[in-house]
Each structure stands twice: as structure tokens, then as C-alpha cells.
Short mmCIF file of C-alpha atoms in Angstrom, two decimals:
data_model
loop_
_atom_site.label_atom_id
_atom_site.label_comp_id
_atom_site.label_asym_id
_atom_site.label_seq_id
_atom_site.Cartn_x
_atom_site.Cartn_y
_atom_site.Cartn_z
CA VAL A 852 -30.01 -16.95 -15.37
CA ASP A 853 -31.59 -17.02 -18.81
CA VAL A 854 -33.39 -13.71 -19.26
CA SER A 855 -33.94 -14.12 -23.02
CA GLY A 856 -37.29 -15.89 -22.51
CA THR A 857 -40.50 -14.49 -21.10
CA GLY A 858 -39.02 -13.94 -17.67
CA TYR A 859 -37.14 -15.56 -14.90
CA ALA A 860 -37.55 -16.35 -11.24
CA ALA A 861 -35.24 -14.95 -8.61
CA ALA A 862 -33.46 -17.56 -6.51
CA THR A 863 -31.62 -17.56 -3.21
CA LEU A 864 -27.96 -18.49 -3.29
CA VAL A 865 -26.52 -19.92 -0.08
CA VAL A 866 -22.76 -20.09 0.28
CA GLY A 867 -20.51 -20.91 3.20
CA THR A 868 -17.93 -18.17 2.60
CA LEU A 869 -17.86 -15.44 -0.03
CA GLU A 870 -14.36 -14.13 -0.72
CA ASP A 871 -12.62 -11.74 -3.06
CA SER A 872 -8.92 -10.95 -3.51
CA LYS A 873 -8.84 -9.25 -0.08
CA GLY A 874 -10.54 -12.07 1.87
CA ASP A 875 -13.98 -12.76 3.34
CA VAL A 876 -16.36 -9.99 2.19
CA ARG A 877 -18.25 -10.10 5.52
CA ASN A 878 -15.13 -9.37 7.59
CA ILE A 879 -12.59 -6.57 7.52
CA SER A 880 -9.15 -8.13 7.22
CA SER A 881 -6.57 -6.76 9.61
CA ASN A 882 -2.89 -6.00 9.65
CA VAL A 883 -1.42 -5.87 13.15
CA THR A 884 1.71 -3.72 13.30
CA THR A 885 4.11 -2.63 16.03
CA GLY A 886 6.26 0.47 16.13
CA THR A 887 6.51 2.96 13.27
CA TYR A 888 4.57 1.80 10.20
CA THR A 889 4.04 3.08 6.65
CA ILE A 890 0.73 2.04 5.10
CA VAL A 891 1.13 -0.05 1.91
CA ALA A 892 -1.17 -0.74 -1.07
CA ALA A 893 -2.06 -4.17 0.38
CA ASP A 894 -3.65 -2.38 3.38
CA ALA A 895 -6.48 -1.02 1.18
CA GLY A 896 -9.74 -2.42 2.53
CA LYS A 897 -8.11 -3.45 5.80
CA LEU A 898 -7.95 -2.38 9.41
CA VAL A 899 -4.39 -1.52 10.43
CA SER A 900 -4.02 -2.07 14.18
CA ALA A 901 -1.02 0.05 15.14
CA THR A 902 1.07 0.80 18.22
CA GLY A 903 3.34 3.53 16.84
CA THR A 904 3.42 6.43 14.40
CA VAL A 905 1.62 5.62 11.13
CA THR A 906 2.54 7.27 7.81
CA LEU A 907 0.20 7.63 4.82
CA PRO A 908 2.38 7.58 1.65
CA ALA A 909 1.75 9.21 -1.72
CA ALA A 910 1.27 7.60 -5.15
CA THR A 911 0.20 4.25 -3.66
CA PHE A 912 -3.59 4.01 -3.80
CA ALA A 913 -6.49 4.09 -6.28
CA VAL A 914 -9.61 6.23 -6.02
CA GLY A 915 -12.03 4.50 -3.65
CA ASP A 916 -9.34 2.70 -1.64
CA ALA A 917 -10.13 2.92 2.08
CA ILE A 918 -7.72 2.18 4.91
CA SER A 919 -8.76 2.20 8.57
CA VAL A 920 -6.23 2.70 11.35
CA TYR A 921 -6.90 1.59 14.93
CA ASN A 922 -4.85 3.19 17.71
CA ASN A 923 -4.06 0.09 19.74
CA THR A 924 -2.35 2.00 22.54
CA ALA A 925 -3.28 3.72 25.78
CA SER A 926 -2.23 7.16 24.51
CA ASP A 927 -2.65 9.44 21.50
CA MET A 928 -1.02 8.41 18.20
CA THR A 929 0.40 10.53 15.38
CA LEU A 930 -0.75 9.88 11.81
CA THR A 931 1.70 11.50 9.38
CA CYS A 932 0.12 12.61 6.09
CA SER A 933 2.66 14.98 4.52
CA ALA A 934 3.49 13.00 1.33
CA PRO A 935 0.07 12.94 -0.42
CA THR A 936 -1.08 16.02 -2.33
CA ALA A 937 -3.76 16.69 0.28
CA VAL A 938 -5.45 15.07 3.24
CA TYR A 939 -8.72 16.73 4.18
CA LEU A 940 -10.15 16.36 7.66
CA GLY A 941 -13.68 15.01 7.17
CA SER A 942 -15.15 17.05 10.02
CA ASP A 943 -14.38 20.49 8.54
CA GLY A 944 -12.52 20.05 5.21
CA SER A 945 -9.29 21.58 6.46
CA THR A 946 -6.03 20.36 4.91
CA VAL A 947 -3.70 18.56 7.32
CA THR A 948 -0.17 17.15 7.23
CA SER A 949 -0.50 15.18 10.43
CA LEU A 950 -3.33 14.05 12.64
CA THR A 951 -3.68 12.94 16.22
CA LEU A 952 -5.74 9.82 16.82
CA ALA A 953 -6.96 9.44 20.40
CA LEU A 954 -6.34 6.23 22.32
CA ARG A 955 -8.40 3.21 21.18
CA CYS A 956 -10.02 5.18 18.33
CA ILE A 957 -10.29 4.44 14.58
CA CYS A 958 -9.56 6.71 11.60
CA THR A 959 -10.46 5.87 8.00
CA PHE A 960 -8.60 7.34 5.03
CA VAL A 961 -10.44 7.27 1.69
CA CYS A 962 -8.53 8.07 -1.52
CA VAL A 963 -10.67 10.52 -3.53
CA ASP A 964 -8.24 11.60 -6.28
CA THR A 965 -5.02 10.25 -7.80
CA THR A 966 -4.27 13.07 -10.24
CA SER A 967 -1.09 14.07 -8.43
CA ASN A 968 0.24 11.89 -5.56
CA ASP A 969 -3.21 11.09 -4.11
CA THR A 970 -5.80 13.08 -2.20
CA PHE A 971 -7.56 11.64 0.85
CA VAL A 972 -10.36 12.44 3.25
CA ALA A 973 -9.78 11.32 6.85
CA THR A 974 -12.70 10.64 9.18
CA GLY A 975 -13.13 9.05 12.58
CA GLY A 976 -13.85 9.52 16.23
CA GLY A 977 -11.05 10.95 18.35
CA LEU A 978 -9.39 12.49 15.29
CA SER A 979 -7.89 15.98 15.39
#
């Protein structure tokens, strides 16, 4: 668009698929795991579908990284969060070292500070 003249006209761009380094921007990429799993940097921006205990590590993410975890089981799941500096429960701001995610529910971790080993806020339905 040349905006150096007297103006310009907006146009509509039609594309088949719009992608970035994490995949199609209209879809949330997923990572299906089984058993015990530790979240990795490549999971940022993804939905981790898990069947066992999930661990959130420290010193792995950048501010703004979001990771969603889906409890793909018929019972409660433990989310271990003891390595980061702090994980705050989004519903009341309390600091937690582990969370329980109810069956078939989703939790999202958002990294809000990386000053010392990462700080996250965790939100989601069925989260305690």
C-alpha cells in the first residue's frame, strides 16, 4: 500500500490458509500426550491433551506464552506447578504448587513474568 500520496483505498485480502510458525492461525494446534508429561516450549500456543500428571517447568517460556491443558480422562488430573517462581490461581490470586483439573476440563497457563524462573496465571473451569 502506497500511503505517500493523497490517500489509499482499503482492500480485502482473501487467502486459503494463513499460517505462522505455530501453524494455522484460525486453529489451535494440539499435542496429544499419554501418561506423565512435562510441558515444553514448543507447547506454547497449543492445546495439550493429556491423560496423566502434567508438569509446568520453570525457565522455559516467554511473557505472553499461553499453554492450554485438556484433561482427556474420566477422572481428576494433577497439574504440578512447583518449579516456576509462582503460579497464581486466576479465580482468587492465591499461589499454588499443584492444581487439580476436573475430568474433561481445560486449564490455560499464561506466562506473565520471566524475571526469575517464570510466573504464571492459571485459569479454567474445573480448576482448583
